[in-house]
Short mmCIF file of N, CA, C and O and ligand atoms in Angstrom, two decimals:
data_model
loop_
_atom_site.label_atom_id
_atom_site.label_comp_id
_atom_site.label_asym_id
_atom_site.label_seq_id
_atom_site.Cartn_x
_atom_site.Cartn_y
_atom_site.Cartn_z
N MET A 1 39.58 -61.31 -39.69
CA MET A 1 39.96 -61.41 -41.10
C MET A 1 38.71 -61.65 -41.96
O MET A 1 37.88 -62.48 -41.62
N LEU A 2 38.62 -60.89 -43.02
CA LEU A 2 37.45 -61.01 -43.90
C LEU A 2 37.44 -62.33 -44.65
O LEU A 2 38.48 -62.89 -44.96
N ASN A 3 36.24 -62.80 -44.90
CA ASN A 3 36.11 -63.99 -45.72
C ASN A 3 35.47 -63.62 -47.05
O ASN A 3 34.71 -62.66 -47.12
N TYR A 4 35.77 -64.38 -48.05
CA TYR A 4 35.26 -64.04 -49.38
C TYR A 4 34.46 -65.17 -49.99
O TYR A 4 34.89 -66.32 -49.98
N SER A 5 33.30 -64.82 -50.49
CA SER A 5 32.49 -65.79 -51.22
C SER A 5 32.98 -65.83 -52.66
O SER A 5 33.71 -64.93 -53.11
N ASP A 6 32.59 -66.86 -53.38
CA ASP A 6 32.93 -66.93 -54.80
C ASP A 6 32.42 -65.70 -55.54
O ASP A 6 33.10 -65.17 -56.42
N GLU A 7 31.22 -65.27 -55.16
CA GLU A 7 30.63 -64.11 -55.82
C GLU A 7 31.52 -62.88 -55.64
O GLU A 7 31.71 -62.09 -56.55
N GLU A 8 32.05 -62.76 -54.44
CA GLU A 8 32.92 -61.60 -54.19
C GLU A 8 34.23 -61.70 -54.96
O GLU A 8 34.75 -60.70 -55.44
N LEU A 9 34.73 -62.91 -55.04
CA LEU A 9 35.97 -63.09 -55.81
C LEU A 9 35.75 -62.75 -57.28
O LEU A 9 36.58 -62.11 -57.92
N VAL A 10 34.59 -63.17 -57.77
CA VAL A 10 34.26 -62.84 -59.16
C VAL A 10 34.09 -61.33 -59.30
O VAL A 10 34.56 -60.71 -60.26
N ALA A 11 33.44 -60.73 -58.31
CA ALA A 11 33.26 -59.27 -58.34
C ALA A 11 34.61 -58.58 -58.36
O ALA A 11 34.81 -57.58 -59.06
N TYR A 12 35.55 -59.15 -57.63
CA TYR A 12 36.91 -58.59 -57.62
C TYR A 12 37.50 -58.64 -59.03
O TYR A 12 38.06 -57.65 -59.52
N LEU A 13 37.35 -59.76 -59.68
CA LEU A 13 37.88 -59.92 -61.03
C LEU A 13 37.22 -58.96 -62.00
O LEU A 13 37.82 -58.50 -62.96
N GLU A 14 35.96 -58.70 -61.72
CA GLU A 14 35.22 -57.81 -62.63
C GLU A 14 35.29 -56.36 -62.19
O GLU A 14 34.58 -55.52 -62.70
N GLU A 15 36.14 -56.10 -61.22
CA GLU A 15 36.35 -54.74 -60.76
C GLU A 15 35.13 -54.14 -60.07
O GLU A 15 34.98 -52.93 -60.02
N SER A 16 34.22 -54.99 -59.60
CA SER A 16 33.03 -54.41 -58.99
C SER A 16 32.99 -54.61 -57.48
O SER A 16 31.99 -54.34 -56.84
N LEU A 17 34.08 -55.09 -56.93
CA LEU A 17 34.15 -55.24 -55.48
C LEU A 17 34.49 -53.86 -54.89
O LEU A 17 35.31 -53.14 -55.45
N PRO A 18 33.82 -53.50 -53.76
CA PRO A 18 34.14 -52.20 -53.16
C PRO A 18 35.65 -52.07 -52.91
O PRO A 18 36.31 -53.05 -52.57
N LEU A 19 36.16 -50.87 -53.06
CA LEU A 19 37.60 -50.64 -53.03
C LEU A 19 38.30 -51.17 -51.78
O LEU A 19 39.36 -51.77 -51.87
N GLU A 20 37.70 -50.97 -50.60
CA GLU A 20 38.37 -51.42 -49.38
C GLU A 20 38.51 -52.94 -49.38
O GLU A 20 39.54 -53.47 -48.98
N LYS A 21 37.46 -53.60 -49.80
CA LYS A 21 37.52 -55.06 -49.86
C LYS A 21 38.52 -55.52 -50.89
O LYS A 21 39.30 -56.44 -50.65
N ALA A 22 38.49 -54.87 -52.03
CA ALA A 22 39.42 -55.24 -53.10
C ALA A 22 40.86 -55.04 -52.62
O ALA A 22 41.72 -55.87 -52.90
N ALA A 23 41.08 -53.97 -51.89
CA ALA A 23 42.44 -53.68 -51.41
C ALA A 23 42.87 -54.73 -50.40
O ALA A 23 44.00 -55.22 -50.43
N ASP A 24 41.97 -55.10 -49.51
CA ASP A 24 42.27 -56.12 -48.51
C ASP A 24 42.59 -57.45 -49.19
O ASP A 24 43.59 -58.10 -48.91
N LEU A 25 41.72 -57.80 -50.13
CA LEU A 25 41.90 -59.05 -50.85
C LEU A 25 43.22 -59.06 -51.59
O LEU A 25 43.98 -60.03 -51.56
N GLU A 26 43.50 -57.94 -52.23
CA GLU A 26 44.71 -57.86 -53.02
C GLU A 26 45.97 -57.98 -52.16
O GLU A 26 46.93 -58.65 -52.50
N LYS A 27 45.93 -57.34 -50.99
CA LYS A 27 47.05 -57.45 -50.06
C LYS A 27 47.28 -58.91 -49.69
O LYS A 27 48.41 -59.37 -49.60
N ARG A 28 46.18 -59.61 -49.46
CA ARG A 28 46.31 -61.01 -49.06
C ARG A 28 46.82 -61.87 -50.20
O ARG A 28 47.62 -62.78 -50.00
N LEU A 29 46.39 -61.55 -51.41
CA LEU A 29 46.84 -62.32 -52.56
C LEU A 29 48.32 -62.10 -52.82
O LEU A 29 49.00 -62.96 -53.39
N ARG A 30 48.78 -60.95 -52.38
CA ARG A 30 50.19 -60.66 -52.61
C ARG A 30 51.10 -61.29 -51.57
O ARG A 30 52.31 -61.22 -51.69
N SER A 31 50.52 -61.85 -50.53
CA SER A 31 51.37 -62.59 -49.58
C SER A 31 50.83 -64.01 -49.39
O SER A 31 50.21 -64.33 -48.39
N PRO A 32 51.06 -64.83 -50.41
CA PRO A 32 50.53 -66.20 -50.40
C PRO A 32 51.29 -67.13 -49.46
O PRO A 32 51.11 -68.35 -49.52
N GLU A 33 52.16 -66.56 -48.58
CA GLU A 33 52.90 -67.41 -47.65
C GLU A 33 51.94 -68.05 -46.65
O GLU A 33 52.18 -69.16 -46.17
N SER A 34 50.89 -67.33 -46.31
CA SER A 34 49.93 -67.90 -45.35
C SER A 34 48.99 -68.86 -46.07
O SER A 34 48.58 -68.61 -47.21
N ASP A 35 48.66 -69.95 -45.40
CA ASP A 35 47.82 -70.97 -46.01
C ASP A 35 46.47 -70.41 -46.43
O ASP A 35 45.94 -70.75 -47.48
N GLU A 36 45.94 -69.53 -45.57
CA GLU A 36 44.64 -68.95 -45.84
C GLU A 36 44.67 -68.12 -47.13
O GLU A 36 43.77 -68.21 -47.96
N ASN A 37 45.72 -67.32 -47.27
CA ASN A 37 45.85 -66.50 -48.47
C ASN A 37 46.11 -67.35 -49.70
O ASN A 37 45.60 -67.05 -50.78
N LYS A 38 46.89 -68.38 -49.50
CA LYS A 38 47.19 -69.29 -50.61
C LYS A 38 45.90 -69.94 -51.11
O LYS A 38 45.68 -70.05 -52.32
N ALA A 39 45.03 -70.31 -50.17
CA ALA A 39 43.75 -70.93 -50.53
C ALA A 39 42.90 -69.95 -51.34
O ALA A 39 42.26 -70.33 -52.32
N LEU A 40 42.93 -68.69 -50.92
CA LEU A 40 42.18 -67.66 -51.65
C LEU A 40 42.71 -67.54 -53.08
O LEU A 40 41.94 -67.45 -54.04
N LEU A 41 44.02 -67.51 -53.19
CA LEU A 41 44.65 -67.38 -54.49
C LEU A 41 44.28 -68.55 -55.39
O LEU A 41 43.95 -68.37 -56.57
N ASP A 42 44.29 -69.75 -54.81
CA ASP A 42 43.91 -70.95 -55.58
C ASP A 42 42.47 -70.85 -56.07
O ASP A 42 42.18 -71.16 -57.22
N ARG A 43 41.60 -70.41 -55.17
CA ARG A 43 40.19 -70.29 -55.55
C ARG A 43 40.03 -69.27 -56.68
O ARG A 43 39.29 -69.48 -57.63
N LEU A 44 40.73 -68.18 -56.54
CA LEU A 44 40.63 -67.13 -57.54
C LEU A 44 41.15 -67.62 -58.89
O LEU A 44 40.54 -67.39 -59.94
N GLN A 45 42.26 -68.34 -58.84
CA GLN A 45 42.81 -68.86 -60.09
C GLN A 45 41.87 -69.87 -60.73
O GLN A 45 41.70 -69.89 -61.95
N GLN A 46 41.23 -70.65 -59.88
CA GLN A 46 40.27 -71.62 -60.38
C GLN A 46 39.11 -70.89 -61.06
O GLN A 46 38.65 -71.28 -62.14
N LEU A 47 38.65 -69.83 -60.42
CA LEU A 47 37.55 -69.05 -60.99
C LEU A 47 37.94 -68.44 -62.34
O LEU A 47 37.15 -68.40 -63.27
N ILE A 48 39.17 -67.96 -62.39
CA ILE A 48 39.65 -67.38 -63.65
C ILE A 48 39.64 -68.43 -64.74
O ILE A 48 39.18 -68.19 -65.86
N LEU A 49 40.13 -69.62 -64.39
CA LEU A 49 40.19 -70.70 -65.36
C LEU A 49 38.80 -71.08 -65.86
O LEU A 49 38.58 -71.23 -67.06
N THR A 50 37.87 -71.22 -64.94
CA THR A 50 36.54 -71.67 -65.35
C THR A 50 35.78 -70.56 -66.08
O THR A 50 34.99 -70.83 -66.97
N ARG A 51 36.03 -69.31 -65.69
CA ARG A 51 35.29 -68.23 -66.33
C ARG A 51 35.89 -67.80 -67.66
O ARG A 51 35.19 -67.42 -68.58
N ASP A 52 37.19 -67.81 -67.71
CA ASP A 52 37.84 -67.26 -68.89
C ASP A 52 37.87 -68.22 -70.07
O ASP A 52 37.77 -67.79 -71.20
N SER A 53 38.05 -69.49 -69.75
CA SER A 53 38.18 -70.55 -70.74
C SER A 53 38.77 -70.08 -72.07
O SER A 53 38.10 -70.02 -73.10
N GLY A 54 40.03 -69.73 -72.02
CA GLY A 54 40.74 -69.44 -73.27
C GLY A 54 40.83 -67.98 -73.65
O GLY A 54 41.83 -67.54 -74.18
N THR A 55 39.81 -67.21 -73.37
CA THR A 55 39.90 -65.80 -73.73
C THR A 55 40.81 -65.11 -72.73
O THR A 55 40.90 -65.52 -71.59
N HIS A 56 41.49 -64.11 -73.18
CA HIS A 56 42.38 -63.43 -72.24
C HIS A 56 41.86 -62.05 -71.91
O HIS A 56 42.33 -61.07 -72.41
N THR A 57 40.83 -62.06 -71.13
CA THR A 57 40.31 -60.76 -70.72
C THR A 57 40.64 -60.52 -69.26
O THR A 57 41.68 -59.99 -68.93
N ILE A 58 39.73 -60.98 -68.42
CA ILE A 58 39.90 -60.76 -66.99
C ILE A 58 41.23 -61.32 -66.48
O ILE A 58 41.98 -60.63 -65.80
N GLY A 59 41.49 -62.57 -66.84
CA GLY A 59 42.70 -63.21 -66.35
C GLY A 59 43.95 -62.46 -66.75
O GLY A 59 44.87 -62.29 -65.95
N GLU A 60 43.98 -61.99 -67.96
CA GLU A 60 45.16 -61.30 -68.44
C GLU A 60 45.34 -59.96 -67.74
O GLU A 60 46.42 -59.62 -67.29
N ILE A 61 44.25 -59.24 -67.66
CA ILE A 61 44.31 -57.95 -66.98
C ILE A 61 44.78 -58.15 -65.54
O ILE A 61 45.65 -57.45 -65.04
N TRP A 62 44.21 -59.15 -64.93
CA TRP A 62 44.53 -59.43 -63.54
C TRP A 62 46.01 -59.76 -63.37
O TRP A 62 46.68 -59.24 -62.50
N LYS A 63 46.48 -60.62 -64.24
CA LYS A 63 47.88 -61.02 -64.14
C LYS A 63 48.80 -59.86 -64.43
O LYS A 63 49.82 -59.68 -63.79
N ARG A 64 48.43 -59.07 -65.41
CA ARG A 64 49.31 -57.97 -65.80
C ARG A 64 49.35 -56.87 -64.75
O ARG A 64 50.36 -56.26 -64.52
N HIS A 65 48.20 -56.59 -64.16
CA HIS A 65 48.15 -55.39 -63.34
C HIS A 65 47.98 -55.61 -61.86
O HIS A 65 48.19 -54.70 -61.08
N ARG A 66 47.55 -56.77 -61.50
CA ARG A 66 47.23 -56.96 -60.11
C ARG A 66 48.37 -57.54 -59.31
O ARG A 66 49.01 -56.88 -58.53
N LEU A 67 48.60 -58.80 -59.51
CA LEU A 67 49.59 -59.47 -58.68
C LEU A 67 51.01 -59.20 -59.15
O LEU A 67 51.92 -59.16 -58.35
N SER A 68 51.16 -59.04 -60.43
CA SER A 68 52.49 -58.71 -60.88
C SER A 68 52.58 -57.20 -61.02
O SER A 68 51.58 -56.52 -61.19
N CYS A 69 53.78 -56.69 -60.94
CA CYS A 69 53.98 -55.26 -61.02
C CYS A 69 53.86 -54.81 -62.47
O CYS A 69 54.22 -55.54 -63.38
N PRO A 70 53.35 -53.58 -62.67
CA PRO A 70 53.37 -53.04 -64.02
C PRO A 70 54.82 -52.84 -64.46
O PRO A 70 55.70 -52.66 -63.62
N THR A 71 55.07 -52.89 -65.74
CA THR A 71 56.43 -52.67 -66.24
C THR A 71 56.78 -51.19 -66.14
O THR A 71 55.90 -50.35 -65.95
N ARG A 72 58.04 -50.89 -66.28
CA ARG A 72 58.47 -49.50 -66.26
C ARG A 72 57.81 -48.73 -67.40
O ARG A 72 57.49 -47.56 -67.28
N GLU A 73 57.63 -49.42 -68.51
CA GLU A 73 56.98 -48.80 -69.66
C GLU A 73 55.54 -48.41 -69.29
O GLU A 73 55.08 -47.32 -69.62
N ASP A 74 54.85 -49.34 -68.61
CA ASP A 74 53.49 -49.04 -68.16
C ASP A 74 53.49 -47.83 -67.23
O ASP A 74 52.64 -46.95 -67.34
N LEU A 75 54.46 -47.82 -66.33
CA LEU A 75 54.54 -46.70 -65.38
C LEU A 75 54.80 -45.39 -66.12
O LEU A 75 54.26 -44.35 -65.76
N GLY A 76 55.63 -45.48 -67.13
CA GLY A 76 55.92 -44.29 -67.94
C GLY A 76 54.66 -43.77 -68.61
O GLY A 76 54.39 -42.57 -68.60
N ARG A 77 53.87 -44.70 -69.16
CA ARG A 77 52.63 -44.30 -69.81
C ARG A 77 51.64 -43.76 -68.78
O ARG A 77 50.84 -42.88 -69.06
N TYR A 78 51.72 -44.31 -67.58
CA TYR A 78 50.86 -43.86 -66.49
C TYR A 78 51.16 -42.39 -66.17
O TYR A 78 50.26 -41.57 -66.05
N ILE A 79 52.43 -42.06 -66.08
CA ILE A 79 52.85 -40.68 -65.80
C ILE A 79 52.37 -39.74 -66.90
O ILE A 79 51.87 -38.66 -66.64
N LEU A 80 52.52 -40.19 -68.13
CA LEU A 80 52.15 -39.36 -69.27
C LEU A 80 50.65 -39.42 -69.55
O LEU A 80 50.16 -38.79 -70.47
N GLU A 81 49.94 -40.20 -68.74
CA GLU A 81 48.51 -40.42 -68.91
C GLU A 81 48.19 -40.93 -70.30
O GLU A 81 47.16 -40.59 -70.90
N ALA A 82 49.10 -41.74 -70.83
CA ALA A 82 48.91 -42.30 -72.16
C ALA A 82 48.37 -43.72 -72.06
O ALA A 82 48.92 -44.65 -72.63
N MET A 83 47.33 -43.89 -71.28
CA MET A 83 46.71 -45.21 -71.16
C MET A 83 45.24 -45.04 -70.83
O MET A 83 44.79 -43.95 -70.50
N SER A 84 44.50 -46.14 -70.95
CA SER A 84 43.08 -46.07 -70.69
C SER A 84 42.83 -45.84 -69.19
O SER A 84 43.69 -46.13 -68.36
N ASP A 85 41.66 -45.31 -68.87
CA ASP A 85 41.29 -45.08 -67.47
C ASP A 85 41.37 -46.38 -66.70
O ASP A 85 41.79 -46.41 -65.55
N GLU A 86 40.95 -47.45 -67.37
CA GLU A 86 40.95 -48.77 -66.75
C GLU A 86 42.36 -49.15 -66.30
O GLU A 86 42.58 -49.51 -65.15
N GLU A 87 43.29 -49.03 -67.21
CA GLU A 87 44.67 -49.38 -66.91
C GLU A 87 45.25 -48.50 -65.81
O GLU A 87 45.91 -48.99 -64.90
N SER A 88 45.00 -47.20 -65.91
CA SER A 88 45.60 -46.32 -64.92
C SER A 88 44.99 -46.54 -63.55
O SER A 88 45.66 -46.37 -62.54
N THR A 89 43.74 -46.98 -63.52
CA THR A 89 43.13 -47.31 -62.22
C THR A 89 43.85 -48.48 -61.57
O THR A 89 44.13 -48.47 -60.38
N TYR A 90 44.19 -49.49 -62.37
CA TYR A 90 44.92 -50.63 -61.83
C TYR A 90 46.24 -50.19 -61.21
O TYR A 90 46.61 -50.60 -60.12
N ILE A 91 46.94 -49.36 -61.94
CA ILE A 91 48.25 -48.94 -61.47
C ILE A 91 48.11 -48.08 -60.22
O ILE A 91 48.85 -48.22 -59.25
N LYS A 92 47.10 -47.21 -60.25
CA LYS A 92 46.84 -46.37 -59.10
C LYS A 92 46.57 -47.23 -57.86
O LYS A 92 47.15 -47.00 -56.80
N ILE A 93 45.74 -48.23 -58.03
CA ILE A 93 45.44 -49.11 -56.91
C ILE A 93 46.69 -49.87 -56.48
O ILE A 93 47.00 -49.97 -55.30
N HIS A 94 47.41 -50.34 -57.45
CA HIS A 94 48.63 -51.10 -57.16
C HIS A 94 49.61 -50.27 -56.32
O HIS A 94 50.21 -50.76 -55.38
N ILE A 95 49.73 -49.02 -56.65
CA ILE A 95 50.70 -48.18 -55.97
C ILE A 95 50.13 -47.52 -54.72
O ILE A 95 50.76 -47.54 -53.65
N GLU A 96 48.93 -46.99 -54.83
CA GLU A 96 48.41 -46.21 -53.71
C GLU A 96 47.66 -47.04 -52.68
O GLU A 96 47.66 -46.71 -51.50
N VAL A 97 47.02 -48.09 -53.12
CA VAL A 97 46.25 -48.88 -52.17
C VAL A 97 47.04 -50.08 -51.66
O VAL A 97 47.13 -50.30 -50.46
N THR A 98 47.65 -50.82 -52.56
CA THR A 98 48.43 -51.96 -52.09
C THR A 98 49.85 -51.53 -51.71
O THR A 98 50.60 -52.32 -51.15
N GLU A 99 50.19 -50.29 -52.02
CA GLU A 99 51.45 -49.70 -51.58
C GLU A 99 52.65 -50.57 -51.95
O GLU A 99 53.46 -50.94 -51.10
N CYS A 100 52.74 -50.89 -53.20
CA CYS A 100 53.89 -51.67 -53.67
C CYS A 100 55.13 -50.76 -53.67
O CYS A 100 55.18 -49.78 -54.40
N ASP A 101 56.09 -51.10 -52.83
CA ASP A 101 57.27 -50.26 -52.68
C ASP A 101 58.12 -50.23 -53.95
O ASP A 101 58.67 -49.18 -54.31
N VAL A 102 58.21 -51.38 -54.59
CA VAL A 102 59.02 -51.46 -55.81
C VAL A 102 58.51 -50.47 -56.85
O VAL A 102 59.26 -49.68 -57.41
N CYS A 103 57.19 -50.52 -57.09
CA CYS A 103 56.62 -49.65 -58.11
C CYS A 103 56.63 -48.20 -57.68
O CYS A 103 56.77 -47.31 -58.50
N ARG A 104 56.47 -47.97 -56.38
CA ARG A 104 56.52 -46.60 -55.89
C ARG A 104 57.87 -45.97 -56.19
O ARG A 104 57.94 -44.85 -56.67
N SER A 105 58.94 -46.70 -55.89
CA SER A 105 60.25 -46.10 -56.12
C SER A 105 60.54 -46.01 -57.61
O SER A 105 61.16 -45.05 -58.06
N ASN A 106 60.04 -46.99 -58.36
CA ASN A 106 60.16 -46.90 -59.82
C ASN A 106 59.46 -45.66 -60.35
O ASN A 106 59.97 -44.96 -61.21
N LEU A 107 58.27 -45.41 -59.81
CA LEU A 107 57.48 -44.29 -60.26
C LEU A 107 58.17 -42.96 -59.88
O LEU A 107 58.24 -42.04 -60.70
N ASP A 108 58.68 -42.91 -58.66
CA ASP A 108 59.41 -41.71 -58.21
C ASP A 108 60.56 -41.42 -59.16
O ASP A 108 60.78 -40.29 -59.58
N ASP A 109 61.28 -42.50 -59.44
CA ASP A 109 62.41 -42.44 -60.33
C ASP A 109 62.03 -41.87 -61.69
O ASP A 109 62.66 -40.95 -62.21
N LEU A 110 60.95 -42.43 -62.24
CA LEU A 110 60.49 -42.01 -63.57
C LEU A 110 59.99 -40.57 -63.54
O LEU A 110 60.24 -39.80 -64.47
N LEU A 111 59.28 -40.21 -62.47
CA LEU A 111 58.79 -38.85 -62.34
C LEU A 111 59.96 -37.87 -62.34
O LEU A 111 59.92 -36.84 -63.00
N HIS A 112 60.96 -38.25 -61.59
CA HIS A 112 62.16 -37.43 -61.49
C HIS A 112 62.81 -37.25 -62.86
O HIS A 112 63.13 -36.15 -63.28
N ALA A 113 62.95 -38.37 -63.57
CA ALA A 113 63.55 -38.34 -64.90
C ALA A 113 62.71 -37.50 -65.86
O ALA A 113 63.25 -36.74 -66.67
N THR A 114 61.39 -37.61 -65.74
CA THR A 114 60.50 -36.84 -66.61
C THR A 114 60.63 -35.35 -66.34
O THR A 114 60.70 -34.53 -67.25
N LEU A 115 60.68 -35.02 -65.05
CA LEU A 115 60.84 -33.62 -64.68
C LEU A 115 62.15 -33.06 -65.22
O LEU A 115 62.20 -31.96 -65.75
N GLN A 116 63.20 -33.86 -65.08
CA GLN A 116 64.50 -33.42 -65.57
C GLN A 116 64.50 -33.22 -67.08
O GLN A 116 65.04 -32.25 -67.58
N ALA A 117 63.83 -34.15 -67.77
CA ALA A 117 63.75 -34.04 -69.23
C ALA A 117 62.99 -32.78 -69.62
O ALA A 117 63.38 -32.06 -70.54
N ASN A 118 61.90 -32.51 -68.89
CA ASN A 118 61.13 -31.30 -69.16
C ASN A 118 61.97 -30.06 -68.93
O ASN A 118 61.96 -29.13 -69.72
N GLN A 119 62.70 -30.08 -67.82
CA GLN A 119 63.53 -28.93 -67.48
C GLN A 119 64.60 -28.72 -68.55
O GLN A 119 64.85 -27.60 -68.96
N ALA A 120 65.16 -29.82 -69.00
CA ALA A 120 66.19 -29.73 -70.04
C ALA A 120 65.61 -29.13 -71.31
O ALA A 120 66.23 -28.28 -71.96
N ALA A 121 64.38 -29.53 -71.64
CA ALA A 121 63.74 -29.01 -72.85
C ALA A 121 63.47 -27.52 -72.70
O ALA A 121 63.66 -26.73 -73.64
N ILE A 122 63.06 -27.11 -71.51
CA ILE A 122 62.81 -25.69 -71.26
C ILE A 122 64.11 -24.89 -71.37
O ILE A 122 64.17 -23.86 -72.02
N ASN A 123 65.16 -25.43 -70.73
CA ASN A 123 66.45 -24.76 -70.79
C ASN A 123 66.94 -24.63 -72.22
O ASN A 123 67.49 -23.60 -72.61
N ASP A 124 66.71 -25.70 -72.97
CA ASP A 124 67.13 -25.71 -74.36
C ASP A 124 66.43 -24.61 -75.14
O ASP A 124 67.05 -23.85 -75.88
N ARG A 125 65.11 -24.52 -74.95
CA ARG A 125 64.34 -23.46 -75.63
C ARG A 125 64.84 -22.09 -75.22
O ARG A 125 65.00 -21.21 -76.04
N ARG A 126 65.09 -21.93 -73.92
CA ARG A 126 65.56 -20.65 -73.42
C ARG A 126 66.89 -20.29 -74.06
O ARG A 126 67.10 -19.17 -74.47
N GLY A 127 67.76 -21.31 -74.12
CA GLY A 127 69.08 -21.10 -74.68
C GLY A 127 68.98 -20.63 -76.12
O GLY A 127 69.61 -19.66 -76.52
N ARG A 128 68.11 -21.31 -76.87
CA ARG A 128 67.97 -20.95 -78.28
C ARG A 128 67.38 -19.55 -78.44
O ARG A 128 67.79 -18.77 -79.26
N TYR A 129 66.42 -19.25 -77.57
CA TYR A 129 65.78 -17.94 -77.63
C TYR A 129 66.81 -16.86 -77.33
O TYR A 129 66.91 -15.86 -78.03
N PHE A 130 67.63 -17.14 -76.28
CA PHE A 130 68.65 -16.19 -75.89
C PHE A 130 69.61 -15.96 -77.04
O PHE A 130 69.94 -14.82 -77.39
N GLN A 131 70.03 -17.05 -77.68
CA GLN A 131 71.00 -16.92 -78.77
C GLN A 131 70.43 -16.15 -79.95
O GLN A 131 71.11 -15.31 -80.53
N SER A 132 69.14 -16.42 -80.25
CA SER A 132 68.59 -15.70 -81.40
C SER A 132 68.41 -14.23 -81.04
O SER A 132 68.53 -13.35 -81.90
N SER A 133 68.15 -13.93 -79.77
CA SER A 133 68.05 -12.53 -79.36
C SER A 133 69.39 -11.85 -79.53
O SER A 133 69.48 -10.74 -80.05
N VAL A 134 70.44 -12.56 -79.11
CA VAL A 134 71.79 -12.00 -79.24
C VAL A 134 72.09 -11.75 -80.71
O VAL A 134 72.62 -10.71 -81.08
N GLY A 135 71.70 -12.73 -81.54
CA GLY A 135 71.95 -12.60 -82.97
C GLY A 135 71.28 -11.35 -83.53
O GLY A 135 71.89 -10.59 -84.29
N ARG A 136 70.02 -11.14 -83.12
CA ARG A 136 69.31 -9.96 -83.60
C ARG A 136 69.98 -8.69 -83.15
O ARG A 136 70.11 -7.74 -83.90
N LEU A 137 70.42 -8.69 -81.89
CA LEU A 137 71.06 -7.49 -81.35
C LEU A 137 72.33 -7.15 -82.12
O LEU A 137 72.60 -5.99 -82.39
N LYS A 138 73.06 -8.21 -82.46
CA LYS A 138 74.33 -7.98 -83.16
C LYS A 138 74.10 -7.35 -84.52
O LYS A 138 74.89 -6.52 -84.97
N LYS A 139 73.01 -7.80 -85.15
CA LYS A 139 72.76 -7.30 -86.51
C LYS A 139 72.39 -5.82 -86.51
O LYS A 139 72.62 -5.12 -87.47
N GLN A 140 71.80 -5.40 -85.39
CA GLN A 140 71.33 -4.00 -85.39
C GLN A 140 72.48 -3.00 -85.37
O GLN A 140 73.54 -3.27 -84.86
ZN1 ZN B 1 54.53 -53.31 -57.94
#
């Protein structure tokens, strides 16, 4: 099991920890049932407190995107690519690296709904086009 220095934990918060390490760390933070993982989480929270001191930058991003799941709205914006690269990277990591099942199925669900909505819009356009063609034919 990997061990983490304070520097590495800070690097994690600053998004500069190598991806494999970040993924390992994140997996452990997501299962605080083990004492070892709980200790890591405590250290990380302590670091956030001492580093952030009131500003909501790293701590907020971390809370919003790392340990807690993104909201359905966030996932929707992720699909539509209506978010910053930074945000979409968090979600990508959350889903693809930490393999959060909840968000995966949410995302599948949303993708499906988006595809259906697109298809409906296409059908609608087709329908209107067809009708206007019929209208033109009738007039002739
Ligand atoms: Zn999730």
